[in-house]
Coordinates of C-alpha atoms and ligand atoms in Angstrom, one line a residue:
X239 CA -62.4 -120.4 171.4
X240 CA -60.9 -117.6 169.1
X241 CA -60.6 -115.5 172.2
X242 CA -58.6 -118.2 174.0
X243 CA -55.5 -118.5 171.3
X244 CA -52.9 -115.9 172.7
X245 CA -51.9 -112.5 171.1
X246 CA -48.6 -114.1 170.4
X247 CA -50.7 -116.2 168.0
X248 CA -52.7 -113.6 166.2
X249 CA -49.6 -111.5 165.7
X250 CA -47.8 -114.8 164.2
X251 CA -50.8 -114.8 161.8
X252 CA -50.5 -111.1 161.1
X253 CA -46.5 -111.2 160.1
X254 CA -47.2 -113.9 158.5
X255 CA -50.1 -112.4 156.4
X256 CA -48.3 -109.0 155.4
X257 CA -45.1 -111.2 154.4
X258 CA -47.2 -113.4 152.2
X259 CA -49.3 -110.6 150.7
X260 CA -46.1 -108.7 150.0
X261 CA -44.9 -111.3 148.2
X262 CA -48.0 -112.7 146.6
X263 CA -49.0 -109.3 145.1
X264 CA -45.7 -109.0 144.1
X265 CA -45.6 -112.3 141.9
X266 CA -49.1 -111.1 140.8
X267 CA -48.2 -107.5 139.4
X268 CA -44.9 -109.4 137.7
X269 CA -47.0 -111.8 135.8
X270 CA -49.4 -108.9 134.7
X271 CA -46.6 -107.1 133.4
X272 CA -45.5 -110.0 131.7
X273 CA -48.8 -110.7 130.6
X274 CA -48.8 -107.0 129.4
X275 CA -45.4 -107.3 127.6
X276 CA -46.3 -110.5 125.5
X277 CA -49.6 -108.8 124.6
X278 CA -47.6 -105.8 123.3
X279 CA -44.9 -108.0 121.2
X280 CA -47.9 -110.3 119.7
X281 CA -49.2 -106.8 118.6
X282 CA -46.1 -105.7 117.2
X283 CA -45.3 -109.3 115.7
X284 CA -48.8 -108.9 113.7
X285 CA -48.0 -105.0 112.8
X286 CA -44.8 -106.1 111.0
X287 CA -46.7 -108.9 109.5
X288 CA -49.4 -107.0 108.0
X289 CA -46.6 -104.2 106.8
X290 CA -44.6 -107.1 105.0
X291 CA -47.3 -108.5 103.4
X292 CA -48.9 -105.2 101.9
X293 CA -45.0 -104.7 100.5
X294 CA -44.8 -107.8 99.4
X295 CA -47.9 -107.8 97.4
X296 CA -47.2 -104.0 96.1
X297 CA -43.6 -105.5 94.9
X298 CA -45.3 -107.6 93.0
X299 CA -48.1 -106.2 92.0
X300 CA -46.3 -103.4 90.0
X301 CA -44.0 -106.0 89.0
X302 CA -47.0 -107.8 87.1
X303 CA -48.2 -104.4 85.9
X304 CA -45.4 -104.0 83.7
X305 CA -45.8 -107.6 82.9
X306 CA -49.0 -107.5 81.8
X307 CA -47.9 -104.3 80.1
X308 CA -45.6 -106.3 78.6
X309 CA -48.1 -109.1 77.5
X310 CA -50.5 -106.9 76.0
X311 CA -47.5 -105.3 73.9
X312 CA -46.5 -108.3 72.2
X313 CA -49.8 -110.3 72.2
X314 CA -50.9 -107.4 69.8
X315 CA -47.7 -106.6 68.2
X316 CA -45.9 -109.2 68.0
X317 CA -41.9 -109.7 68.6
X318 CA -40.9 -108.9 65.1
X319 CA -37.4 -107.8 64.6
X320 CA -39.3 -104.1 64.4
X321 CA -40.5 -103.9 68.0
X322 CA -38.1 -105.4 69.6
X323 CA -36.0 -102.4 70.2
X324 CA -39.3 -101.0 71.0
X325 CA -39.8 -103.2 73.9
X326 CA -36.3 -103.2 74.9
X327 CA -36.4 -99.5 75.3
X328 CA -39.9 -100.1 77.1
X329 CA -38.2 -102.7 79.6
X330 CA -35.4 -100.9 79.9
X331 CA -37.3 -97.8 81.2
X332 CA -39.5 -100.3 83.6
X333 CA -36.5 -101.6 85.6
X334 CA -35.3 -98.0 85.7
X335 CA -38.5 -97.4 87.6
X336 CA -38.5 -99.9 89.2
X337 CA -35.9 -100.7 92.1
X338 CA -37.2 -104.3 93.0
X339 CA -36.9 -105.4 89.3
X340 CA -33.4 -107.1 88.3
X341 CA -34.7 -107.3 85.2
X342 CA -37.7 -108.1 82.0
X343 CA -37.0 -110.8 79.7
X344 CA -39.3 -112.1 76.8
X345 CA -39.1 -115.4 75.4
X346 CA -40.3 -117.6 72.4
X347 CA -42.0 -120.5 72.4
X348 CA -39.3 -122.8 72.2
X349 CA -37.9 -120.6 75.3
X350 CA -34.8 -118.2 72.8
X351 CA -34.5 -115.1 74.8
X352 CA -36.1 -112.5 72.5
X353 CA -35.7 -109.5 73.8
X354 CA -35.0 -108.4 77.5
X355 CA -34.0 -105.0 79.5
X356 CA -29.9 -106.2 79.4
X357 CA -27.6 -104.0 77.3
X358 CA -26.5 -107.3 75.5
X359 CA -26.9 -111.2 75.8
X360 CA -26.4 -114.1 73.8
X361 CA -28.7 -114.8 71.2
X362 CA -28.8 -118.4 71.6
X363 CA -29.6 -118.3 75.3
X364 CA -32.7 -120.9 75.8
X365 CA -34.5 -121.0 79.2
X366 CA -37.3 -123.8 78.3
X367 CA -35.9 -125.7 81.0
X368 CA -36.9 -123.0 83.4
X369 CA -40.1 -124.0 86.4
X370 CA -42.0 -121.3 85.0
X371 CA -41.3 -121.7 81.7
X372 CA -42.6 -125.3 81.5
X373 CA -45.8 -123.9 83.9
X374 CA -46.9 -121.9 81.1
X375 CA -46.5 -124.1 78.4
X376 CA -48.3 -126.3 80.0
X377 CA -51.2 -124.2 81.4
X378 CA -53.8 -121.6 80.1
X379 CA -53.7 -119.7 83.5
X380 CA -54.2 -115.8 82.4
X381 CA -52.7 -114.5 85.8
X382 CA -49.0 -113.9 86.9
X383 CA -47.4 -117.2 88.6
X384 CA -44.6 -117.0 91.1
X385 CA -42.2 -119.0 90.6
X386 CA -39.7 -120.5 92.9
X387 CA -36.2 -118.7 93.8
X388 CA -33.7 -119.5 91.2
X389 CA -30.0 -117.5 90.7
X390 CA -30.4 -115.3 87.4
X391 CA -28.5 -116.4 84.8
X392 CA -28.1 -113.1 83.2
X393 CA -27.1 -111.0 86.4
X394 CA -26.1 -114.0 88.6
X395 CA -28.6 -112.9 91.8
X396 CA -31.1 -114.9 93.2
X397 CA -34.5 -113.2 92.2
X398 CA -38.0 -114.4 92.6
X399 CA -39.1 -115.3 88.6
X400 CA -42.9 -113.7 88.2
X401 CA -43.9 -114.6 84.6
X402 CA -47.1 -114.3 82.6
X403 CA -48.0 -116.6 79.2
X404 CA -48.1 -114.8 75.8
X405 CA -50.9 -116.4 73.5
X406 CA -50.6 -116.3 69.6
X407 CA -53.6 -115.1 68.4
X408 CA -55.4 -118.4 67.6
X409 CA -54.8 -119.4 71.2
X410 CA -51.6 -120.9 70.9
X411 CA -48.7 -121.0 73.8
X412 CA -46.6 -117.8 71.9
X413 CA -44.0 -117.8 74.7
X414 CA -43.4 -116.1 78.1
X415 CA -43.1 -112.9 79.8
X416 CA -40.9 -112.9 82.7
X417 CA -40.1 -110.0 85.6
X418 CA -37.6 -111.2 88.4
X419 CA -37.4 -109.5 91.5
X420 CA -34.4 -109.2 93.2
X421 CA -34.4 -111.1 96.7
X422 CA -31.6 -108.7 98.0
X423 CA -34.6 -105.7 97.3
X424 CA -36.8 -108.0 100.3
X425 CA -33.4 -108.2 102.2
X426 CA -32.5 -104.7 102.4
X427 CA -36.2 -104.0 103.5
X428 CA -36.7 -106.6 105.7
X429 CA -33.0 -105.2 107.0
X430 CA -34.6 -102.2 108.2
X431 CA -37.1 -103.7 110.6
X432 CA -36.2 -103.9 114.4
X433 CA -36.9 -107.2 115.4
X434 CA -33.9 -108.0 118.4
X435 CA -31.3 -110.2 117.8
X436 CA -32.8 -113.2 117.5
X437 CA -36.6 -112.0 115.5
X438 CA -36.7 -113.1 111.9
X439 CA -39.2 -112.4 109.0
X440 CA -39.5 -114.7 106.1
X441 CA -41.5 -114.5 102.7
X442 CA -42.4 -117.9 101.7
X443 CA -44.7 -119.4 99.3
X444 CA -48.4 -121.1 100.0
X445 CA -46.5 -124.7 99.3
X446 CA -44.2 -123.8 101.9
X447 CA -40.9 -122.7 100.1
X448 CA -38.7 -120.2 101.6
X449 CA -38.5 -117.3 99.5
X450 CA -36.5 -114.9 101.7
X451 CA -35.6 -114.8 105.5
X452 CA -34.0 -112.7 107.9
X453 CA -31.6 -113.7 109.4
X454 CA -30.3 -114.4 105.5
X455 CA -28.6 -117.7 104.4
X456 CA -28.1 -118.3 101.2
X457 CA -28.9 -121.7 101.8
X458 CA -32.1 -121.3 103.5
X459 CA -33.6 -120.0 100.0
X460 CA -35.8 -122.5 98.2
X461 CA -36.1 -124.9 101.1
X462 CA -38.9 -126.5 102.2
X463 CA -40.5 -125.5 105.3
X464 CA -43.4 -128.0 105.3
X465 CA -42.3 -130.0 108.5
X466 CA -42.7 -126.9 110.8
X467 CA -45.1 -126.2 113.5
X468 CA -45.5 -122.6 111.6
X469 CA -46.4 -124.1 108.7
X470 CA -48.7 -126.4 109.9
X471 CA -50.3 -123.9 111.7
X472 CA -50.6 -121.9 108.7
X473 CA -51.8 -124.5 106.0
X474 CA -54.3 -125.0 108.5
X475 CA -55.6 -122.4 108.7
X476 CA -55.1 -120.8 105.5
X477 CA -55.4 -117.2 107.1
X478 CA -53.7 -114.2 109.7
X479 CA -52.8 -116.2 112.9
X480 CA -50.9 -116.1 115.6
X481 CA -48.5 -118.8 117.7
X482 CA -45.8 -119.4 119.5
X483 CA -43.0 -122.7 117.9
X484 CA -39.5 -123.1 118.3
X485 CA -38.0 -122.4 115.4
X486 CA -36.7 -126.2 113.6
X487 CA -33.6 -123.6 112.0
X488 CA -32.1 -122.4 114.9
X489 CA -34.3 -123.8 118.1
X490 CA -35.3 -120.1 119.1
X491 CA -38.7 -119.8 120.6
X492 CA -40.4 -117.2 118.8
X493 CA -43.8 -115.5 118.6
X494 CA -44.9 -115.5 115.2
X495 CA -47.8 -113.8 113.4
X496 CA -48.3 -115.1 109.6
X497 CA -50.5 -113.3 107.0
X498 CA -51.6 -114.4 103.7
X499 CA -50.4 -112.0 100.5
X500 CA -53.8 -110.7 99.1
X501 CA -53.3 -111.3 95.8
X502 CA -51.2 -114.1 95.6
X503 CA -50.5 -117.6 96.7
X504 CA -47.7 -116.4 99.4
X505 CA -47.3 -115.6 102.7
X506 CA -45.3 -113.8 105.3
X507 CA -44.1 -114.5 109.0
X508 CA -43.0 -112.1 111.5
X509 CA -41.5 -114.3 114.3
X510 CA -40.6 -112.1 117.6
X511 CA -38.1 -113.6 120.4
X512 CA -39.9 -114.5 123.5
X513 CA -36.6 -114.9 125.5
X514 CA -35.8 -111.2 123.9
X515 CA -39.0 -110.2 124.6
X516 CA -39.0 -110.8 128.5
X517 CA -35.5 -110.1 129.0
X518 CA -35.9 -106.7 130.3
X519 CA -39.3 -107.9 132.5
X520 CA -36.8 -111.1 133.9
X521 CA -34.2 -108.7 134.8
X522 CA -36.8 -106.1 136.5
X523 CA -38.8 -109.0 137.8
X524 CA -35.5 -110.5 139.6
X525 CA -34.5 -107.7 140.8
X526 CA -37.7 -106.7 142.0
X527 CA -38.7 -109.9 143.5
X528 CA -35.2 -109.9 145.5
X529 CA -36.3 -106.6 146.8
X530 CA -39.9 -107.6 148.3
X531 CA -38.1 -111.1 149.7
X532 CA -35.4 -109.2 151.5
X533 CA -38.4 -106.6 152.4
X534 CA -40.6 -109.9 153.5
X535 CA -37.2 -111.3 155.4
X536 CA -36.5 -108.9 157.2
X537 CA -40.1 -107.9 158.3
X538 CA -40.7 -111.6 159.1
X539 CA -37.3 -111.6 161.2
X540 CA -38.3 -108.2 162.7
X541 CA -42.0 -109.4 163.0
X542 CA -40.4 -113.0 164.7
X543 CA -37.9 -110.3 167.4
X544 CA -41.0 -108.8 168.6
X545 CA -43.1 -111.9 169.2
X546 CA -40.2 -113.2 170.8
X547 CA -40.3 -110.0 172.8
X548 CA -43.8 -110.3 173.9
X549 CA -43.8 -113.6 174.4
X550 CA -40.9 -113.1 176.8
X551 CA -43.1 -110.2 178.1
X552 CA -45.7 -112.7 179.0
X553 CA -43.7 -115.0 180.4
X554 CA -42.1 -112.7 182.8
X555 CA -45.9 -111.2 183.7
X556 CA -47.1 -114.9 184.4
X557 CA -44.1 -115.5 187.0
X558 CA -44.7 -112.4 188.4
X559 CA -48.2 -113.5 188.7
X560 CA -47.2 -117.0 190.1
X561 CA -44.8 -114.9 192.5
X562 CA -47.5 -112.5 193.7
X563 CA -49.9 -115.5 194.2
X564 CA -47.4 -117.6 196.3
X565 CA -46.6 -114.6 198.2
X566 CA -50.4 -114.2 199.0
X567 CA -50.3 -117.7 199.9
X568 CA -47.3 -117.2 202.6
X569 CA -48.5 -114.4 203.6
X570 CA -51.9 -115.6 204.4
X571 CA -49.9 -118.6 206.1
X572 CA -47.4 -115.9 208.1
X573 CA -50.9 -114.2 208.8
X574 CA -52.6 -117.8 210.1
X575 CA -49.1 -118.3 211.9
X576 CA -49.0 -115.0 213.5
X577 CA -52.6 -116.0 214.4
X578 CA -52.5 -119.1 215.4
X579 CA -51.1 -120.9 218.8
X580 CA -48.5 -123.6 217.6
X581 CA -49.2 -126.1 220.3
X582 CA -52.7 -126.5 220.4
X583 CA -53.9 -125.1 216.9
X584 CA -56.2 -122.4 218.7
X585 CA -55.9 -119.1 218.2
X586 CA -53.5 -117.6 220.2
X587 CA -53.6 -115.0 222.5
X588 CA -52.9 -112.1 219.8
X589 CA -55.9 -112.9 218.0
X590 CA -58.2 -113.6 221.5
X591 CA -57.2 -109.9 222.6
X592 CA -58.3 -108.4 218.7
X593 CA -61.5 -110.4 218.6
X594 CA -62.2 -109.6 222.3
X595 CA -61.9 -105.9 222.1
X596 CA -63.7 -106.2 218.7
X597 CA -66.7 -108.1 219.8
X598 CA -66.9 -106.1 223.1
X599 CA -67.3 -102.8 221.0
X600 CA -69.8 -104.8 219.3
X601 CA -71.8 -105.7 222.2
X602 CA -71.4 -102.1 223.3
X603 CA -73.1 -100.9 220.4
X604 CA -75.2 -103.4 219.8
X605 CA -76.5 -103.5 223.7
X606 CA -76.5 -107.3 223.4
X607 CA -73.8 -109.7 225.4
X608 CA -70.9 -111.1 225.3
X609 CA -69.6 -114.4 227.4
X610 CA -66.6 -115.7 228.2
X611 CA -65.2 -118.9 229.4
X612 CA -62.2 -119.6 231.1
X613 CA -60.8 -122.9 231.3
X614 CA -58.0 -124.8 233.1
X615 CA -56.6 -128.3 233.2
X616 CA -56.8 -129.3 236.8
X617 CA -53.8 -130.9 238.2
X618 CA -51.6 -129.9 235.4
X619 CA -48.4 -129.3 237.4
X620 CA -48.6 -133.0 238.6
X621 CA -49.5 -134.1 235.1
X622 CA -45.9 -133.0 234.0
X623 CA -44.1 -133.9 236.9
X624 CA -45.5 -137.5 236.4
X625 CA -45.7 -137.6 232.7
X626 CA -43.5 -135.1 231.7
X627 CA -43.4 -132.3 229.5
X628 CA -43.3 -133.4 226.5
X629 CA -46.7 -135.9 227.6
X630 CA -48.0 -132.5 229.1
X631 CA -48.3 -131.1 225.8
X632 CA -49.6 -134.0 223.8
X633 CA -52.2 -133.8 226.5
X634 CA -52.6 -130.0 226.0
X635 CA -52.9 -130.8 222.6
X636 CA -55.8 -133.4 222.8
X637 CA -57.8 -131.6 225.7
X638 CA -57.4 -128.2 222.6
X639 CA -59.0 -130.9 220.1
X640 CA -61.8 -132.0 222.2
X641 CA -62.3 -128.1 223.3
X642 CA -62.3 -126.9 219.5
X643 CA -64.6 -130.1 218.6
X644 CA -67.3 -128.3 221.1
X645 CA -66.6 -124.7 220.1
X646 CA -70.1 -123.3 218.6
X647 CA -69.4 -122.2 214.8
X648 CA -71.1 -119.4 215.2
X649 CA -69.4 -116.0 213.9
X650 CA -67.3 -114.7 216.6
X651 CA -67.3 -118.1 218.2
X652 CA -63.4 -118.1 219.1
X653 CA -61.3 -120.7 221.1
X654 CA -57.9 -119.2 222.4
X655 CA -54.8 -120.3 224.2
X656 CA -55.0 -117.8 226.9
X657 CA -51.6 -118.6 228.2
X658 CA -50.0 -122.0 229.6
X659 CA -52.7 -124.5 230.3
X660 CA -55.3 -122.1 230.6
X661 CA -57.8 -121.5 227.6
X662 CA -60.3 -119.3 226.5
X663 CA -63.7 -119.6 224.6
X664 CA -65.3 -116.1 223.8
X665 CA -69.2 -116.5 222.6
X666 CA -70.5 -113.1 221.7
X667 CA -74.4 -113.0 221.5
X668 CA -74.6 -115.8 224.1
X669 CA -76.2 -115.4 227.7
X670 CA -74.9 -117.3 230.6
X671 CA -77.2 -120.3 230.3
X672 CA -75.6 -121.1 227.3
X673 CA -72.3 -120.0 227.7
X674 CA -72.6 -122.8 230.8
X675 CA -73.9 -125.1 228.3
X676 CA -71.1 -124.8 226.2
X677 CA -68.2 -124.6 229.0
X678 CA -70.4 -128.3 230.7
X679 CA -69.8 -129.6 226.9
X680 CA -66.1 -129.1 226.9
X681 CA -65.8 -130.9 230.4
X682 CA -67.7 -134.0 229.5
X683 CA -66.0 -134.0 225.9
X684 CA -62.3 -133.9 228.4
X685 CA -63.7 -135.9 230.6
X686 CA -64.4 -138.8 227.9
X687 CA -60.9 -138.6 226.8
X688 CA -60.1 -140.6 230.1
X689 CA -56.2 -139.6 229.7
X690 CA -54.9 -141.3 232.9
X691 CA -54.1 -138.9 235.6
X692 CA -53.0 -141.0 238.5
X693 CA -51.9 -137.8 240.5
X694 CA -55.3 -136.2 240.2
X695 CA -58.4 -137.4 242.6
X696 CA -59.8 -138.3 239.2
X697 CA -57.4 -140.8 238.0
X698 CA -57.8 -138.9 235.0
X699 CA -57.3 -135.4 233.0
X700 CA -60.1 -132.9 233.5
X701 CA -60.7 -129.3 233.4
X702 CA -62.3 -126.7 235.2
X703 CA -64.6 -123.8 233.7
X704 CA -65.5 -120.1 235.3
X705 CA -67.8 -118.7 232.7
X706 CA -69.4 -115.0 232.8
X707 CA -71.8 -113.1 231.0
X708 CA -71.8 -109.4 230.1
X709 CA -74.3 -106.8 228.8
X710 CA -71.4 -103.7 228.3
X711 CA -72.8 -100.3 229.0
X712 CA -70.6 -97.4 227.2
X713 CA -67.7 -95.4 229.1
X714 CA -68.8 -98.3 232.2
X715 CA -68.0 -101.6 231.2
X716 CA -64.6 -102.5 230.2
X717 CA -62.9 -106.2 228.9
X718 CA -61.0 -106.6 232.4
X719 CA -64.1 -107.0 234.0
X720 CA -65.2 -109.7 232.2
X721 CA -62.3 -111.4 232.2
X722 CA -61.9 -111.0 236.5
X723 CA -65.5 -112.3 236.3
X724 CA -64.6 -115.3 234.4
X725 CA -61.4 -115.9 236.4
X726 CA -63.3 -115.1 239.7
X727 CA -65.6 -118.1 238.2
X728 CA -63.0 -120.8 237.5
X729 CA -61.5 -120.0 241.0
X730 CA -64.5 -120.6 242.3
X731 CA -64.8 -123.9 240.2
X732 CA -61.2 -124.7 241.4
X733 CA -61.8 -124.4 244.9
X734 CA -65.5 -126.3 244.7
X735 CA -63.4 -129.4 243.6
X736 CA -62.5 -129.1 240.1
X737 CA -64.1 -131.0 237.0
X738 CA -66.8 -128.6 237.2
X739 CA -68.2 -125.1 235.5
X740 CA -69.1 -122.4 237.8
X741 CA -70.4 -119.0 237.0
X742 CA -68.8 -115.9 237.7
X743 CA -70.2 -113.1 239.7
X744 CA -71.4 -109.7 237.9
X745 CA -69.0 -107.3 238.2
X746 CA -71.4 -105.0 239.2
X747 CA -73.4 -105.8 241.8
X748 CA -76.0 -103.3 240.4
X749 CA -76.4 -105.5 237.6
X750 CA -77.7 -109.0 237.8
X751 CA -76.2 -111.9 235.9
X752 CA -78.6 -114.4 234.5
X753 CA -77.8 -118.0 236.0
X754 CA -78.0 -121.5 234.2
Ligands
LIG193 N1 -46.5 -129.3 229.4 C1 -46.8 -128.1 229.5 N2 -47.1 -127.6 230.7 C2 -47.4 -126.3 230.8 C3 -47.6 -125.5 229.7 N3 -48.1 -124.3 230.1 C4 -48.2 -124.3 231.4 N4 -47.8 -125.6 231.9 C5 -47.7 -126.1 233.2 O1 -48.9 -126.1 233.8 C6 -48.8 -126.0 235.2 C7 -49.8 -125.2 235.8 O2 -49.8 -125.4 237.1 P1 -50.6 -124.6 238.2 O3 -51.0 -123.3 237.6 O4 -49.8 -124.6 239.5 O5 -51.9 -125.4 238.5 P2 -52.3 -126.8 238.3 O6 -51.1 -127.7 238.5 O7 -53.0 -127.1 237.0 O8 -53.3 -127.0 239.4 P3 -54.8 -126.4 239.3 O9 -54.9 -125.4 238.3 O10 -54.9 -125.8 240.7 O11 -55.6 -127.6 239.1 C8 -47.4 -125.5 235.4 O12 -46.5 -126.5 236.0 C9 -46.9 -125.1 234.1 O13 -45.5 -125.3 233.9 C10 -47.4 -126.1 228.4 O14 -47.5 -125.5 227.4 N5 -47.0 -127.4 228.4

């Protein structure tokens, strides 16, 4: 079956199989690579992640070290009038030290500002009505708390308030410690990161308040992120993670990687552009992919030329095969013409002379013999003057029929115009008897034609027969005496009265013929 389709076909399916494969393996190696790429900016996304959240917590934590420093200072001594230079000096030497610290306040209990690490402020400065301030009053907690972003109202900046409680000795709420770190300290860190145009890294806290971003707005600190996809993600999970959310800000489609702070209740986000991220690999990849489909169009169209081509090619060989078979055909008709007598259908005298001399040799060789028969339409000179010609060779024509009808179809068994209305039947392998036989066949097949002859004793067409019989001996025997035997033979017929065989004489009298 397979065998059957044409190579025109298979070569089809092979152009067509290297253009697809081109262009499949292709596609394939440009998603790997993009595969690759978004695997490699997931990992830096969660690299930056973890980085920002170990500052963030170190920020902090020596933030609350010189809180609790702090604390511990007062809780024992007291804020008397008599250490409060003391711990202004102290504080004053901590935010030295310390470049994330805007700056160290103590309060009261009512909330007066008591001492801090400004050069000067106003005595009767009250920040009970501060978040953190009312936290503390109201809670026991011992640890730090983070407060949300407020602008200072000493130094006018927006810092993050980190505050601890001070207890009087008998348990009491004494007042409260306060460190605030300087948002622009996150900025100018988080500045330094190389995150593409359109990455951005945030600090927010666990309730899901934006504590600082980048790309900065003013107006983005303190705002509620809770209706994110981030966040939701996050508060979920509570823990590292990984997605990708279009951001609700600015509709950006980023890959972000959020991390918990260890030691306290915020968290950071490291959000990498996807459309920044492929931009290179979509640029390669179009390029590239225009490459392989003008490399796959032009070896299809190459491919499709040369099947064309071959196609052609076989077109061209089957006509020339068609040509060569017709020609084989009209030759073999030309041959059968050249062969053949046109009036009667017999063989004509051409092809009697070829198969004459080559069954004689034959019989020669062979020592067996040959016979041949001689036959002649009696009257036939009448026939046409009465009938005409044209009725002389229809009658030819049926007397050749009747004669052919009779001829044995034995190999070598030939029936022959011999020339005008005289025939020839050559029977190699046959001895007189039969030869007679045959010759007395062909009459009486004539003779029941009954074409009327009204110029012949008969009344109708016959024919007479002089058949002879040869045994050829090498360099003694030649084909003219078998044919003068013959023709001696239908002489003899003619003159006995016509409508009648006769057998010829031997032409040597030393060698007998055999008679019917
Ligand atoms: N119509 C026609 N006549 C032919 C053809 N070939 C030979 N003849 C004629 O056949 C006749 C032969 O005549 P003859 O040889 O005198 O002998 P015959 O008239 O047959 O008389 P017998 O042979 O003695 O019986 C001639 O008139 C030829 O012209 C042919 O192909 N067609």
């Amino acid at each position: 079956m397979l065998k059957r389709l044409p190579i025109t076909f298979w070569a089809t399916v092979f152009v067509t199989l290297v253009c697809v494969s081109l262009v499949g393996l292709d596609f394939w190696r440009s998603w790997n690579a993009r595969a690759v790429l978004l695997e490699q900016t997931e990992r830096s996304a969660t690299n930056l992640a973890r980085a920002m959240s170990q500052h963030a917590d170190d920020t902090i934590k020596s933030a609350d070290t010189s809180l609790n420093d702090l604390e511990e200072r007062i809780e024992t001594d007291g804020m008397g009038p008599d250490r409060v230079d003391r711990l202004h000096r102290v504080m004053q030497d901590q935010v030295r030290a310390l470049p994330q610290l805007d700056g160290l306040y103590a309060y009261d209990a009512s909330g007066r500002w008591i001492v801090n690490s400004l050069a000067g402020f106003d005595p009767k400065a009250n920040n009970a009505d501060r978040e953190y301030f009312r936290f503390h009053r109201e809670h026991r907690d011992e640890g730090p708390h983070i407060g949300l972003p407020v602008v200072s109202r000493s130094s006018g900046k927006w810092v993050i308030p980190v505050s601890r409680r001070i207890d009087l000795p008998d348990g009491r709420f004494g007042g409260v410690v306060l460190a605030t770190i300087d948002i622009d300290y996150f900025r100018r860190f988080y500045a330094s990161f190389d995150i593409g145009i359109n990455g951005a890294v945030a600090l927010l806290s666990n309730q899901g308040v934006m504590l600082v971003r980048r790309p900065f707005r003013a107006q983005g600190i303190g705002a509620s992120i809770v209706d994110t996809p981030l966040y939701r993600a996050y508060a979920h999970a509570a823990t590292t993670g990984i997605g990708m959310f279009r951001s609700t800000q600015d509709g950006e489609l980023r890959l972000n990687s959020y991390r918990p702070l260890q030691h306290y209740p915020l968290f950071v986000t490291a959000a990498l552009s996807k459309e920044e991220a492929l931009a290179h690999w979509r640029r390669d990849t179009l390029l590239h992919s225009l490459g392989v489909l003008l490399l796959a169009g032009l070896l299809a169209l190459f491919g499709q030329r040369l099947i064309a081509q071959m196609r052609r090619r076989l077109e061209v060989e089957r006509e020339l095969r068609d040509a060569r078979d017709a020609l084989a055909g009209l030759n073999a008709t030309l041959e059968k013409m050249a062969l053949q007598d046109g009036l009667t259908g017999l063989a004509n005298r051409r092809q009697l002379d070829v198969s004459l001399a080559n069954e004689f040799s034959r019989a020669v060789r062979q020592g067996s013999s040959l016979a041949l028969a001689l036959i002649d339409v009696d009257h036939f000179k009448r026939f046409n003057d009465r009938y005409g010609h044209g009725a002389g060779d229809e009658c030819l024509r049926a007397v050749s029929q009747a004669i052919r009808q009779q001829t044995p179809r034995r190999p070598g068994d030939l029936a022959a115009r011999y020339g005008g209305e005289e025939l020839a039947i050559l029977l190699p392998n046959t001895d007189l008897a039969g030869a007679h036989a045959v010759a007395e066949r062909m009459r009486d097949a004539v003779e029941v034609l009954q074409i009327a002859h009204e110029d012949s004793p008969a009344g109708i067409v016959t024919i007479s027969a002089g058949v002879a019989v040869l045994v050829p001996r090498r360099g003694v025997d030649n084909i003219t005496n078998l044919l003068d035997a013959a023709d001696r033979a239908l002489y003899a017929a003619k003159l006995a009265g016509r409508n009648r065989v006769a057998a010829g004489e031997p032409p040597d009298p030393s060698r007998p013929l055999s008679q019917p």
